[in-house]
Structure formats: structure tokens, C-alpha cells
XYZ file of C-alpha atoms in Angstrom:
723
model
C -0.011 0.029 0.280
C 2.469 2.560 1.020
C 5.055 1.872 -2.038
C 2.353 2.319 -4.084
C 1.622 5.417 -2.906
C 4.958 6.133 -2.994
C 5.324 5.688 -6.817
C 1.570 7.431 -6.770
C 3.411 10.738 -5.979
C 5.856 10.605 -8.116
C 3.839 10.034 -10.900
C 1.611 13.396 -9.597
C 4.300 15.065 -8.022
C 4.356 18.550 -9.810
C 0.409 18.747 -9.745
C 0.453 18.097 -5.609
C 3.378 20.789 -4.779
C 0.583 23.405 -6.738
C -2.378 22.172 -4.356
C -0.464 22.245 -1.164
C 0.700 25.844 -2.496
C -3.093 26.974 -2.833
C -3.552 25.216 0.520
C -0.752 27.066 1.845
C -2.151 29.912 0.927
C -5.646 29.385 1.394
C -5.611 28.485 5.166
C -2.913 31.406 5.602
C -5.160 34.198 4.989
C -7.865 32.160 6.994
C -6.462 30.926 9.819
C -4.950 33.935 10.062
C -7.962 35.341 12.070
C -8.192 32.204 14.877
C -6.869 34.562 17.741
C -10.140 36.391 17.326
C -12.294 33.829 17.667
C -10.314 31.807 21.262
C -11.765 31.989 24.227
C -9.794 32.549 26.979
C -10.319 29.521 30.902
C -11.854 26.741 30.297
C -10.626 25.536 33.875
C -14.290 24.710 35.194
C -16.491 21.825 34.575
C -19.541 23.686 33.375
C -21.852 20.866 34.253
C -20.353 20.569 38.299
C -22.426 21.660 41.161
C -19.972 24.948 41.472
C -20.883 26.455 38.557
C -24.575 25.662 38.820
C -23.695 27.714 42.107
C -22.460 30.603 40.426
C -25.047 31.002 37.461
C -27.626 30.840 40.298
C -25.921 33.914 42.410
C -25.098 36.218 39.155
C -28.885 35.895 38.796
C -29.889 35.999 41.662
C -26.804 38.652 44.088
C -23.798 40.539 43.723
C -20.314 37.901 44.104
C -18.980 37.952 47.586
C -15.651 36.940 45.564
C -14.300 39.372 43.295
C -13.714 38.851 39.711
C -11.089 41.894 39.547
C -9.011 43.021 42.161
C -7.458 45.996 42.312
C -4.877 48.077 44.402
C -4.757 51.808 44.888
C -2.021 53.368 46.785
C -0.281 56.728 47.588
C 3.317 57.237 48.984
C 1.972 60.397 50.714
C -2.247 60.384 51.480
C -3.936 57.802 53.577
C -6.650 56.412 52.609
C -8.358 58.713 55.448
C -7.851 61.587 53.001
C -11.114 62.903 51.168
C -8.888 63.699 47.968
C -8.230 59.693 48.480
C -11.092 58.594 48.940
C -13.102 60.985 46.383
C -10.125 59.649 43.301
C -11.158 56.255 44.327
C -14.629 56.704 44.566
C -14.624 59.016 41.173
C -13.005 55.779 39.191
C -15.436 52.770 40.121
C -18.625 54.850 39.931
C -17.989 55.662 36.208
C -17.349 51.797 35.313
C -20.142 51.463 33.025
C -22.855 48.481 33.897
C -22.557 46.753 30.566
C -19.392 45.938 32.331
C -20.085 45.869 36.057
C -22.758 44.369 38.388
C -21.062 45.690 41.204
C -18.606 47.011 43.554
C -17.395 47.378 46.881
C -14.822 50.121 48.282
C -13.788 50.559 52.346
C -15.785 53.542 51.961
C -18.822 51.160 51.767
C -18.022 47.772 53.686
C -16.055 49.408 56.976
C -13.706 46.243 56.442
C -10.522 47.207 58.273
C -9.046 43.994 56.100
C -9.515 46.101 52.737
C -6.866 48.842 53.820
C -3.267 47.879 53.919
C -1.763 48.407 57.608
C 0.030 51.422 56.917
C -3.388 52.800 55.918
C -1.284 54.366 52.804
C -3.551 51.791 50.031
C -6.193 50.161 50.044
C -8.362 47.575 47.492
C -11.644 47.322 45.282
C -13.186 44.224 44.623
C -15.459 44.730 41.448
C -17.884 41.639 39.489
C -17.960 41.647 35.888
C -20.992 40.194 34.080
C -21.012 37.237 32.300
C -22.229 34.404 33.288
C -18.659 32.529 32.842
C -15.593 33.358 32.171
C -15.392 34.021 28.446
C -18.010 36.341 28.848
C -15.771 38.201 32.576
C -13.309 38.356 29.825
C -15.048 40.553 27.508
C -16.082 43.005 30.259
C -12.850 43.173 32.080
C -10.865 44.092 28.672
C -14.440 47.000 28.843
C -13.074 48.840 31.607
C -8.973 47.780 31.699
C -7.795 50.847 30.326
C -11.185 52.916 32.446
C -9.711 51.534 36.644
C -6.778 54.637 36.696
C -7.418 56.556 39.706
C -6.030 60.318 38.854
C -2.470 60.783 41.261
C -2.619 56.921 42.696
C -0.098 53.711 42.004
C -2.870 51.762 40.499
C -2.196 47.489 40.269
C -5.155 45.551 38.380
C -5.186 42.047 40.339
C -7.900 39.259 40.602
C -8.887 36.102 38.783
C -9.957 37.046 35.542
C -7.476 39.902 35.114
C -4.313 37.464 36.435
C -6.196 35.649 33.426
C -6.014 37.990 31.389
C -2.227 39.265 32.687
C -1.161 34.905 31.942
C -2.725 34.985 28.403
C -0.961 38.389 27.446
C 2.694 36.841 28.666
C 1.920 33.639 27.258
C 1.360 35.113 23.798
C 4.682 37.327 24.247
C 6.466 33.767 25.234
C 5.512 32.224 22.270
C 6.508 34.823 19.740
C 9.834 34.692 21.199
C 10.020 30.946 21.307
C 9.213 30.659 18.277
C 11.688 33.214 17.288
C 14.242 31.644 18.603
C 13.567 28.477 17.862
C 13.557 28.597 13.667
C 16.694 29.461 13.897
C 18.020 27.482 16.200
C 16.382 24.689 14.401
C 17.309 25.676 10.606
C 21.018 25.553 12.215
C 20.856 22.075 14.299
C 19.270 20.633 10.719
C 22.127 22.132 8.592
C 24.451 20.465 11.060
C 22.691 17.015 11.031
C 22.050 16.806 6.992
C 25.491 18.734 5.981
C 23.538 20.611 3.753
C 21.034 23.550 3.030
C 18.371 22.368 0.350
C 17.692 19.121 2.822
C 17.987 21.360 6.074
C 15.476 22.752 4.707
C 12.564 20.691 3.811
C 11.731 19.641 7.390
C 11.242 22.768 8.450
C 8.769 23.617 5.613
C 6.523 20.426 6.720
C 6.702 21.873 10.041
C 5.443 25.708 8.972
C 2.822 24.385 6.327
C 1.387 22.022 9.838
C 1.904 24.941 11.828
C -0.515 27.995 9.411
C -2.782 24.587 8.740
C -3.686 23.395 12.335
C -4.600 27.621 12.943
C -7.330 27.239 10.151
C -8.587 23.969 11.337
C -8.931 25.244 15.138
C -10.599 28.601 13.781
C -12.958 26.307 11.894
C -13.444 24.235 15.114
C -13.909 27.528 17.122
C -17.116 28.506 14.821
C -18.664 24.978 16.546
C -17.595 25.334 20.083
C -15.572 27.284 21.952
C -11.800 27.218 22.163
C -9.057 27.766 25.068
C -6.585 30.502 23.862
C -3.895 28.301 25.308
C -4.308 25.233 22.391
C -2.577 27.912 20.106
C 0.635 27.493 22.495
C 0.029 23.979 22.167
C -0.300 24.087 17.711
C 2.893 26.112 17.263
C 5.101 24.288 19.510
C 3.792 20.786 18.563
C 2.838 21.331 15.213
C 6.872 22.412 14.966
C 8.421 19.307 17.099
C 6.566 16.512 15.296
C 6.742 17.802 11.940
C 10.482 18.271 12.326
C 11.089 14.846 13.612
C 8.414 13.260 10.554
C 10.436 14.815 8.335
C 13.718 14.369 9.831
C 12.695 10.925 9.544
C 11.084 11.105 6.060
C 14.612 13.198 4.082
C 17.463 10.281 5.995
C 15.344 7.403 4.393
C 15.377 9.504 0.829
C 19.297 10.319 1.425
C 19.852 6.820 2.805
C 17.668 5.635 -0.396
C 19.745 7.744 -3.054
C 23.255 6.382 -1.680
C 22.065 2.851 -1.931
C 21.868 3.746 -5.650
C 18.582 3.755 -6.559
C 16.805 7.389 -8.031
C 13.704 8.225 -9.008
C 10.711 6.280 -7.828
C 12.180 3.817 -7.458
C 13.723 5.332 -4.003
C 10.800 8.223 -3.096
C 8.416 4.496 -3.522
C 11.190 2.768 -0.596
C 11.444 5.726 1.495
C 7.558 6.110 1.965
C 6.784 2.431 1.932
C 9.068 3.112 5.056
C 9.701 5.588 6.742
C 6.440 6.839 5.438
C 4.701 4.077 7.125
C 6.502 4.745 9.848
C 4.871 8.087 10.457
C 1.655 7.153 9.398
C 1.592 4.722 12.185
C 3.544 6.911 15.022
C 1.291 9.898 14.091
C -2.619 7.741 14.080
C -0.206 6.873 17.284
C 0.106 9.712 18.926
C -3.130 11.760 17.776
C -5.032 8.761 19.541
C -3.223 9.735 22.892
C -4.599 13.565 22.386
C -7.727 12.838 21.612
C -8.187 11.380 25.361
C -7.758 14.820 26.587
C -11.641 15.479 24.887
C -13.324 12.587 27.325
C -12.508 15.836 30.326
C -15.474 17.974 29.854
C -12.688 21.127 30.522
C -12.685 23.311 27.575
C -9.491 24.008 28.276
C -7.844 20.085 27.844
C -10.696 19.568 24.891
C -8.711 22.191 23.728
C -5.360 21.161 23.561
C -6.663 18.058 22.148
C -8.473 19.944 19.076
C -5.371 21.828 18.604
C -2.771 19.128 19.251
C -4.625 16.296 16.628
C -4.826 18.835 14.145
C -0.868 19.842 14.101
C 0.052 15.570 14.242
C -2.296 15.051 12.095
C -1.576 17.700 9.356
C 2.317 16.912 10.354
C 1.920 13.119 9.189
C -0.072 14.268 5.992
C 2.252 17.357 5.213
C 4.752 15.047 5.552
C 3.603 12.119 3.797
C 2.112 14.001 0.688
C 4.278 17.379 0.088
C 6.948 16.258 1.257
C 7.883 13.205 -1.029
C 6.584 15.592 -3.790
C 9.255 17.867 -3.166
C 11.447 14.768 -2.864
C 10.494 13.564 -6.575
C 11.073 17.406 -7.908
C 14.315 17.773 -6.141
C 15.959 13.980 -7.196
C 19.414 14.165 -6.355
C 19.520 18.082 -5.549
C 18.327 17.233 -2.075
C 22.191 16.810 -1.576
C 22.694 20.143 -2.586
C 24.435 23.375 -1.469
C 26.364 20.904 0.962
C 28.274 21.984 3.046
C 30.540 18.378 3.773
C 33.620 18.258 1.396
C 34.049 14.898 1.144
C 31.058 12.265 0.995
C 30.608 9.502 4.172
C 31.669 6.064 2.931
C 29.058 3.696 3.793
C 29.234 1.644 6.594
C 28.565 -2.289 5.780
C 26.359 -3.709 8.417
C 27.882 -5.289 11.686
C 29.860 -2.329 12.012
C 29.561 1.519 13.729
C 28.795 2.888 17.070
C 25.017 2.090 17.688
C 25.181 -1.380 16.548
C 28.776 -2.209 18.842
C 25.980 -0.283 21.608
C 23.756 -2.687 20.993
C 25.503 -6.274 21.525
C 27.242 -4.624 24.229
C 23.725 -4.176 26.184
C 22.801 -7.120 25.236
C 25.068 -9.282 26.367
C 24.186 -8.195 30.300
C 20.448 -7.906 29.401
C 18.823 -8.772 33.169
C 21.797 -5.653 34.721
C 20.768 -3.060 32.219
C 17.047 -4.224 32.698
C 17.020 -3.911 36.091
C 19.791 -1.345 36.298
C 17.198 1.091 34.249
C 14.375 0.127 35.653
C 15.896 1.023 39.259
C 17.255 4.938 38.188
C 13.071 5.502 36.776
C 11.612 4.187 39.376
C 14.309 6.528 41.659
C 13.096 9.247 39.517
C 9.457 8.525 39.997
C 9.458 8.290 43.999
C 8.155 12.611 44.398
C 5.413 11.437 42.489
C 4.008 9.543 45.258
C 3.590 13.181 47.431
C 2.099 15.280 44.329
C -0.043 18.156 45.797
C -2.796 19.490 43.724
C -3.945 23.170 43.697
C -5.233 25.819 41.539
C -4.199 28.986 39.279
C -3.654 31.523 41.303
C -1.268 35.183 40.455
C 2.094 33.291 41.365
C 2.417 31.842 38.436
C 2.908 35.397 36.704
C 6.606 36.630 37.140
C 7.026 39.545 39.886
C 6.997 42.126 36.782
C 2.793 41.356 36.030
C -0.091 43.032 38.315
C -1.584 40.899 38.956
C 1.201 38.903 40.992
C 2.513 42.681 42.514
C -1.347 42.909 43.840
C -1.135 39.485 45.154
C 2.157 39.304 46.649
C 0.632 43.414 48.033
C -2.593 40.977 49.731
C -0.119 39.333 51.508
C 2.022 41.065 52.630
C 0.170 44.494 53.708
C -3.116 43.363 53.863
C -4.968 41.343 56.832
C -6.901 37.672 55.887
C -8.869 38.191 53.130
C -12.375 39.403 53.553
C -14.291 37.767 50.759
C -13.025 34.174 51.276
C -16.006 31.723 51.876
C -18.011 28.569 50.872
C -20.899 29.765 50.034
C -24.366 27.558 49.578
C -26.513 28.613 47.170
C -30.060 27.105 47.834
C -33.110 26.657 45.626
C -36.292 26.847 48.352
C -39.749 25.471 48.028
C -40.886 28.436 48.699
C -40.053 32.831 49.123
C -37.027 32.815 50.501
C -38.125 36.120 52.797
C -41.287 34.193 54.689
C -40.923 33.716 58.028
C -41.506 30.246 57.770
C -37.829 29.732 55.027
C -35.680 32.414 57.209
C -36.600 30.430 60.223
C -35.173 27.683 58.023
C -32.281 29.637 56.886
C -31.209 30.060 60.303
C -31.521 27.131 61.088
C -29.185 25.533 58.168
C -26.544 28.313 58.865
C -26.290 27.559 62.518
C -25.669 23.446 61.624
C -23.239 24.865 58.864
C -21.046 26.742 61.372
C -21.250 24.637 63.544
C -19.557 21.914 60.724
C -15.761 20.648 61.835
C -13.679 23.183 60.355
C -15.374 25.990 59.613
C -15.006 28.805 61.658
C -19.305 30.612 61.377
C -21.895 30.981 58.973
C -24.426 33.817 57.593
C -27.340 33.962 55.782
C -26.333 36.711 52.847
C -28.657 36.605 50.503
C -31.967 35.635 49.758
C -34.468 36.903 46.944
C -37.318 34.819 45.762
C -36.675 31.549 45.562
C -32.867 31.390 46.092
C -31.152 31.655 49.209
C -26.738 32.022 49.906
C -24.971 31.384 52.913
C -21.638 32.111 52.966
C -19.703 29.552 55.226
C -16.070 31.214 56.623
C -13.170 29.418 57.709
C -9.220 28.806 58.010
C -6.289 28.614 55.641
C -5.789 28.423 52.148
C -9.151 28.316 49.870
C -7.496 25.050 47.409
C -6.141 23.444 50.693
C -7.013 19.482 51.411
C -8.240 20.932 54.431
C -10.416 23.011 52.885
C -11.566 20.537 50.854
C -12.664 18.179 53.328
C -14.994 20.819 54.790
C -16.355 21.247 51.127
C -17.247 17.516 51.511
C -18.780 17.764 55.149
C -20.796 20.802 54.272
C -22.487 18.585 51.702
C -23.269 16.415 54.100
C -25.945 18.457 55.854
C -29.247 18.135 55.082
C -30.636 21.637 53.748
C -33.748 23.222 54.237
C -37.182 21.152 53.349
C -38.077 20.473 49.762
C -34.349 22.593 48.802
C -31.688 21.891 46.447
C -27.932 23.125 47.710
C -25.833 23.704 45.004
C -21.293 24.327 47.031
C -19.853 27.230 45.050
C -16.785 29.644 45.677
C -12.828 28.835 44.946
C -13.038 26.035 46.752
C -15.782 24.519 45.678
C -15.086 25.198 41.923
C -11.064 23.120 42.700
C -12.911 19.909 44.811
C -15.282 19.865 42.074
C -12.665 20.266 39.301
C -10.518 17.399 40.309
C -14.079 15.140 41.212
C -14.058 15.294 37.462
C -10.476 14.502 36.373
C -10.605 11.222 39.237
C -13.854 9.859 37.685
C -13.051 10.451 34.193
C -8.936 9.577 34.245
C -9.459 5.325 34.294
C -12.063 5.763 31.440
C -9.286 7.454 29.412
C -6.297 5.909 30.760
C -8.194 2.539 28.885
C -9.402 3.923 25.736
C -5.337 5.037 26.150
C -4.523 2.178 26.529
C -6.519 -0.289 24.556
C -6.122 1.671 21.430
C -2.589 2.294 21.030
C -2.663 -1.403 21.856
C -4.317 -2.287 19.025
C -2.318 -0.058 16.578
C 0.752 -1.485 17.376
C -0.472 -4.864 17.113
C -1.369 -3.556 13.582
C 1.516 -2.013 12.554
C 4.653 -5.298 14.415
C 2.126 -8.235 13.763
C 2.878 -8.678 17.472
C 0.629 -9.170 21.334
C 3.918 -8.683 23.055
C 5.646 -5.841 22.307
C 1.945 -3.189 22.754
C 2.385 -4.269 26.396
C 6.577 -3.603 26.245
C 6.000 -0.097 25.180
C 3.250 0.937 26.998
C 4.593 -0.598 29.920
C 7.378 1.180 29.565
C 5.958 4.759 28.771
C 4.012 4.084 32.457
C 7.628 3.999 33.719
C 9.271 7.073 31.257
C 6.041 8.848 32.379
C 6.661 8.815 36.058
C 9.432 9.447 36.039
C 9.233 12.501 34.526
C 5.760 13.109 36.551
C 8.415 12.921 39.661
C 10.984 15.020 38.617
C 8.299 17.622 37.762
C 7.335 17.658 41.762
C 10.832 17.414 42.651
C 11.329 20.567 41.420
C 8.082 22.997 40.704
C 6.162 21.584 43.731
C 9.529 20.974 46.248
C 10.958 24.226 44.818
C 14.598 22.463 43.528
C 16.626 25.106 41.247
C 14.234 27.752 41.548
C 17.312 30.181 41.520
C 18.334 28.347 38.000
C 14.801 28.232 36.152
C 13.348 31.121 38.033
C 10.562 30.515 39.071
C 9.205 30.974 42.609
C 7.129 26.833 43.814
C 3.713 27.340 44.164
C 4.003 23.571 46.667
C 1.494 22.487 44.388
C 0.976 20.888 41.158
C -1.807 22.770 38.581
C -4.166 19.429 38.005
C -4.685 19.925 34.369
C -1.373 20.222 33.442
C -0.061 16.465 34.715
C -3.137 15.745 32.051
C -2.344 17.146 29.633
C 1.267 15.981 29.610
C -0.057 12.569 29.990
C -1.125 12.437 27.082
C 1.737 14.413 25.358
C 4.237 12.456 26.360
C 2.378 9.067 26.190
C 2.274 9.823 22.827
C 5.805 11.206 21.631
C 6.928 8.503 23.585
C 5.387 6.352 21.357
C 6.642 8.431 18.398
C 10.086 7.613 19.258
C 9.385 3.515 20.071
C 7.339 3.185 16.573
C 10.318 4.850 14.717
C 12.974 2.566 16.333
C 10.793 -0.983 16.807
C 9.490 0.306 12.668
C 12.802 -0.531 12.373
C 14.186 -3.688 14.131
C 10.840 -4.648 12.737
C 12.162 -4.275 9.195
C 15.571 -5.991 9.793
C 14.119 -8.670 11.848
C 11.601 -9.239 8.155
C 14.949 -9.622 6.078
C 17.473 -11.527 8.666
C 15.116 -13.565 10.480
C 17.099 -12.990 14.421
C 16.169 -11.085 16.913
C 19.309 -10.161 18.436
C 20.301 -9.052 14.531
C 17.857 -7.782 14.043
C 18.262 -5.257 17.221
C 21.095 -4.403 17.109
C 21.182 -3.751 13.101
C 18.329 -1.696 13.837
C 19.441 0.335 16.468
C 22.416 0.790 13.889
C 19.926 2.205 11.510
C 17.464 4.668 13.638
C 19.587 5.340 16.840
C 21.831 8.683 15.518
C 18.271 10.037 13.897
C 16.407 8.901 16.352
C 18.801 11.067 19.478
C 18.607 13.967 16.568
C 14.829 13.798 16.196
C 15.308 14.404 19.735
C 17.464 17.108 20.082
C 16.048 18.897 17.857
C 12.232 18.340 19.298
C 13.893 20.295 22.598
C 14.403 23.050 20.853
C 11.313 24.875 20.942
C 10.037 23.161 24.109
C 12.955 24.403 25.754
C 12.726 27.762 24.516
C 8.888 27.825 25.720
C 10.502 26.677 29.365
C 11.735 30.315 29.073
C 8.263 31.213 29.558
C 7.328 34.272 32.423
C 4.533 32.024 33.288
C 5.212 29.245 35.672
C 2.665 26.200 33.934
C 4.674 26.685 30.486
C 7.262 27.095 31.924
C 6.422 23.634 33.855
C 4.988 22.710 30.706
C 8.089 23.256 28.486
C 10.426 21.917 31.469
C 8.797 18.012 31.893
C 8.705 17.735 27.913
C 12.098 18.949 27.925
C 12.960 16.010 30.729
C 10.487 13.158 29.156
C 11.534 13.258 25.640
C 15.664 13.235 26.712
C 14.931 10.367 29.444
C 12.779 8.595 27.466
C 15.678 8.476 24.195
C 18.677 7.692 26.400
C 17.014 5.710 29.102
C 13.953 3.853 27.889
C 15.057 3.636 23.487
C 18.966 3.287 23.546
C 19.523 1.739 26.486
C 15.369 -0.579 27.847
C 14.600 -1.553 24.477
C 17.372 -3.579 23.285
C 17.922 -4.981 26.425
C 14.419 -6.720 26.966
C 13.865 -7.407 23.588
C 17.130 -9.719 24.662
C 15.841 -11.072 26.823
C 12.179 -11.483 24.815
C 13.683 -13.357 21.586
C 11.872 -13.992 19.013
C 8.870 -14.017 21.364
C 8.989 -10.849 21.218
C 7.483 -11.032 17.853
C 5.071 -13.942 17.987
C 0.953 -13.717 17.627
C -1.231 -16.708 17.987
C -2.513 -17.751 15.233
C -5.528 -16.700 13.586
C -3.720 -13.549 15.447
C -1.309 -14.112 13.071
C -2.953 -14.181 9.675
C -5.008 -11.312 11.324
C -1.912 -9.053 11.217
C -0.783 -10.947 7.713
C -4.001 -9.844 5.877
C -5.060 -6.589 8.176
C -1.792 -5.464 8.790
C -0.077 -1.446 8.821
C 2.656 -3.075 6.033
C 5.091 -1.325 3.445
C 3.720 -3.434 0.701
C 1.644 -6.223 0.325
C 4.087 -8.510 -1.926
C 5.903 -11.571 -1.032
C 8.539 -11.265 1.377
C 11.760 -11.027 0.451
C 14.500 -13.808 1.491
C 16.560 -13.796 4.520
C 19.859 -12.094 4.701
C 22.793 -13.295 5.958
C 23.289 -12.421 9.471
C 26.201 -9.704 10.395
C 28.655 -10.905 12.215
C 29.137 -8.504 15.057
C 32.996 -7.287 15.163
């Protein structure tokens, strides 16, 4: 099948290139508008009780927790100065009702907590109009430039303002990452290929993939909400994966040219081998990324949309546009070479990678036990992972939202608006004597719950009421979550329904939704990956080995991330401030990405080993020859992929830094420890059983497997002798 595709691509290479150019122009013109169609937020479960509580509060009451917190400060005047008061109140009174549902100043509430210790600063809480994060974001954009008070230092913070600033920072960081990545990648590709012409081709695939993904995301955004964060994944993953696939295709084509094949034959053999590997690898990565759609969060769904689009288009352009380009270039792919002499072809049975493989396979048990011990040791910190919600601490110190957070922590007393709110839908009017008594009794029970410091009715209108529970400690701590669940066990007034809201309830619902959905995502990825790898390799044991190794690699990565970002190690080196926890969406996204990309290199390696096994019929020789042929390319691909990811690790936003560091470590550890050391050792221990399948499944693979060609296999070659 793939060989026939390669011949077709050679014969139709010029029309295909013209269609590729047309696609790039049209998708670029359409996709450039994607940024205006994307939304912020997406970190909450839209079907949760806390979301229902927020919707009830939006309709019936002013919010207790502000969306925006603005700190006003003067070095000379205090809040007792009438001119200070006039500057602040005059500013907030002019805010448009189309964007603001309410606000609270110190002069309204008389709460000491709204005044700094030195009385030279105060904060104003502002509630924005909108039933969800996206609507509130639009409201904030309407007022963000109207919050400055004349003569006062003004700092804008709070959840919505901080999220807006984080989005802006990520956009700037992405631009910087792209600006750094392309020239560095081009220089590295020149080193890898030794020529300018070949080096430009993987970047061409990457550019086409990013442009096409932008158009796909804009199309999806017309049908459902797409998070603005999805573009970060499209840019980085589209470039990284496309370069990997482009590197594999171009390297194999040049290898076929060196063997004396030219024209149609060289392209057919390239697509039959490397093209098949790209398809299997790409499908595997896309399947893993699609697992994020199982979750109800818009953020994870958007990451799945962007990631799948980037990978699928990378496969498409690597399999169609790139071979067509190679067909047109022919031997000119080696043009503009920077190497004076042509490297002599190395005979089978020679080479450092071949000798390394044989060295590993002489003591396979020792190598396997040693690498497993290293991976398990790295994974140990993962056992004590502590989850926490995103807050202003993810921003750099220069960001206004971070400065507001620091000021509130340093200069003000306890959080005056922190509470767990029970929103009640009653059977009759909330202001009736009967319901009033019932609400007071309910509030007394909530306030007497273990962990609560008090409770009171903070709103009653129509058939809706709100009871707010106060407590000590952090809003997203384990103790606060336990308190929410104890409060949910308190029976509401007869005939009433209670929905719990507030930051703690939102976080609790988020973790519950993640915990409920994660097993189904894992099952889906495991089953789908197993089936794909069986169709690719015809073995019942190899897919299981690959899945188990990926889980080991993932566990090691998560352990390192906990050690660095939760425990606070390497803060100075990486330039971040630890929050003492990990945002729960990040491990899910990293799991899907790392699992898929780790399987990428598994497919690269095992495909070449399987190719050698089919030719030689000897498992040990196949592993050594396969590693000799693909080892250097896998290392180069991993290093190239790490370039844009390392650029992302320079981001000023903590979540993006964690993402970049996690991906770089995962890729390097997976290639260096798992693929190069552990896979040869395990395959040696497995022997011929690695390629075994029972009769019915073997026949199924023969008929339906993803193979290079439908022709009968060539006779076995002699097994090379290790030198």
C-alpha cells in the first residue's frame, strides 16, 4: 500500500506541490483570524454543582468573591484623606453597567481588611457581568483601561485580570519561543544533514502544519469554544512533530539515494518504510492526544483539538507534500552541501550503535534492572504530589496581578471575601418567616461543622438564598476540600436543593471530575495504542512492553516535576517561585503528550528493528542492525524537538515553564534511558517471543496489518557478524 502511494506521489509530484501551495495560501489567509475567535478560561467543569452555584449567584446576588481586585496606593496620602477617597470612588462610579454588576470599596463596607497596615493603600473588589469565564473576560477588556485613579498608583489583579495578563504573557512568550526556535532549528538541521537544501525541508513541513492547524482551529471555534492556550500547543507541537517526521522521511530518502536507487524507486522505498512509520507514529500520538476530549474542561478539549490537528497535518504533509518535493528535487536534495567529502557507507555489523546494542544485550538482565531502578527512583516524588489551583503566583513579579497578590499577602489582613457558599433553591419565598427560620437553622448547622469558623445568610431573594461559610487556611488546601464535602452532607431545608460554590468548591469539583474521567481516558489510550501497535508489528507482546515502558517514563517525569516545581528545587536556576503544588490540568495534558511522543520514538525504533527482523530472521541481529540504522536519527530528532520546548521553558508563566521543562526532560530521558538502553535489553530477554502472535492473530495481521507493501517478503539476508 505505502509503496504504491510512493510511486503515485512521484508521478503526480508537480500537481501535488501546486495544491500544497494553494492550501498554504488559503489556510494562511483564513487561519490568521483564529486569535479573535478563541476564548480564555476553560478550567472549570461546566456541568458541576459549583458552576450551577455561580449561575444562581449571578442571577440573584452580587458576588462575594470579586472577579477583579484593584489596589490603589499613595506614598503621601492615606485612605483617610478625602482626596484619596474621591480619586478611588470617582473612578469606580464611572465604570459602565454593561460590564460591571457591582463593586465594594472600604468606604462602603467599612471593613478594616480592605485597608493596608500603613493605611496608604486600599483595594476595591469588582464583579463583572457574565455567566462564564469568556463573558467575564470580555467585560474586563471593556473596563481594564478605565481603572486608573488620578494621582494614585493602580495595580489590577484578581482572577479575571490575572488570567487576562497570563494570556498576554503567554502570547509574548510564544512569539519569543518561535523567534528563537526557527533559526536554532535550521542551524541544527544543517549540522544533521550537512547541507542547506535538505535542512530546509523539515522546517517547510513544520510551517505548513502550523498554518493548517490555525485554519482548523478557527473552523472548530465556529462550532464550540476553543481556549486561547491551544495555540501554544499548535505552535510548539506542530513544529516539533513535523521536524521529527520530516527528518525521518528526508534521511531515508537520502539513504535510498546512497544505495543507488533514484527517481520513482527511491521515493517508493522511502514512503514504504519511513512513510509507514510516520503514519503509525502519527496515529498513535493523535490517539493519545484525543484522550483529553474525555474530560469536561474546555482547556483540555481545546488542547486535544489543537494537538490532533497539528499531528494529523504533520503526518499529511510529511506523507504527501514532502515526498512530492523530494521527487522534484531528486539528487538535488544534497545540494548546497557543507561537507567536502561524502561519508562512506558503513557495512552492516559495524558502527558504534551496533556495538552498543550488542554490549547491552550481553548483560540484558543487569541493564534492565539498572534502568528500571533509575526510573523508579526518579518517580518516587510523584507519590506525594499535591494539587493546587492556578493563581497570580504563576505570573512573573513584573506582572500587575502578581504584584496585587503580593501586596494583599504582605500589606493587608486576612481575606475578607473568602468563603464557601451554599446556593439554595427553595420551595417558597426566601424572605418568608418559615423559610427565614429554616435558613437560620441551616446556617447554624453549617457554621458548626468541623473546620468552619462560622456561617451566615448573605442573600435571600425570590426562591433563592445564599449561606456563606467562613474558615481558616488556604482556599484550595486539602482541609478546605474536606470541609466542602462535610458541608455537602448537611441536609438543606426541607424541599430545597443546595449547590456549593466558591473557589474551594470549584477546585473540589475539578479534582472530582478529573478523578472520575481519568480511568476511562487511560483505558481508551491503552486499548487503542495496543491495537495500533499490533497492526504495525504483528506481535501481541511488543505493544504491552511499549505501554509499560511509557508508563515508567511518565512516572519518572512526573516525579522530577514534583521535585522541581512542588518542592521548589532549582528555583534560581530555572527562575520561578514554587507554589508548593501542581495545577491538576497540567499532568493530564502532559500525560497525553508524553505518552504519544514517547510512542513516537518507540515506533521509529521498533519499525526499523522489525524491518531488519523480516530481512534477517534473527532477533539479536535485528535489534543491533535496527539501532545502528535509526539510533543516531532518534537522538537527533529528540534534540531537535527539545529546541522549541526548551524555548517554552523560558516563559514567565509558571504553567508554561512547567510544561516546557517537563516535555524536555521526558523526551531526553525517554530516548536516552528507555529507547536506547532498556528496549534492546528487554528485546534480548524476550528473544523471538517478542515477535510472536497466536495463529489466528498472525493471520489477521497478515491480512490487515499496516505493512509496507502487499508483495511477498524478500528472502532472508545473511545475519551480519559483529565486529
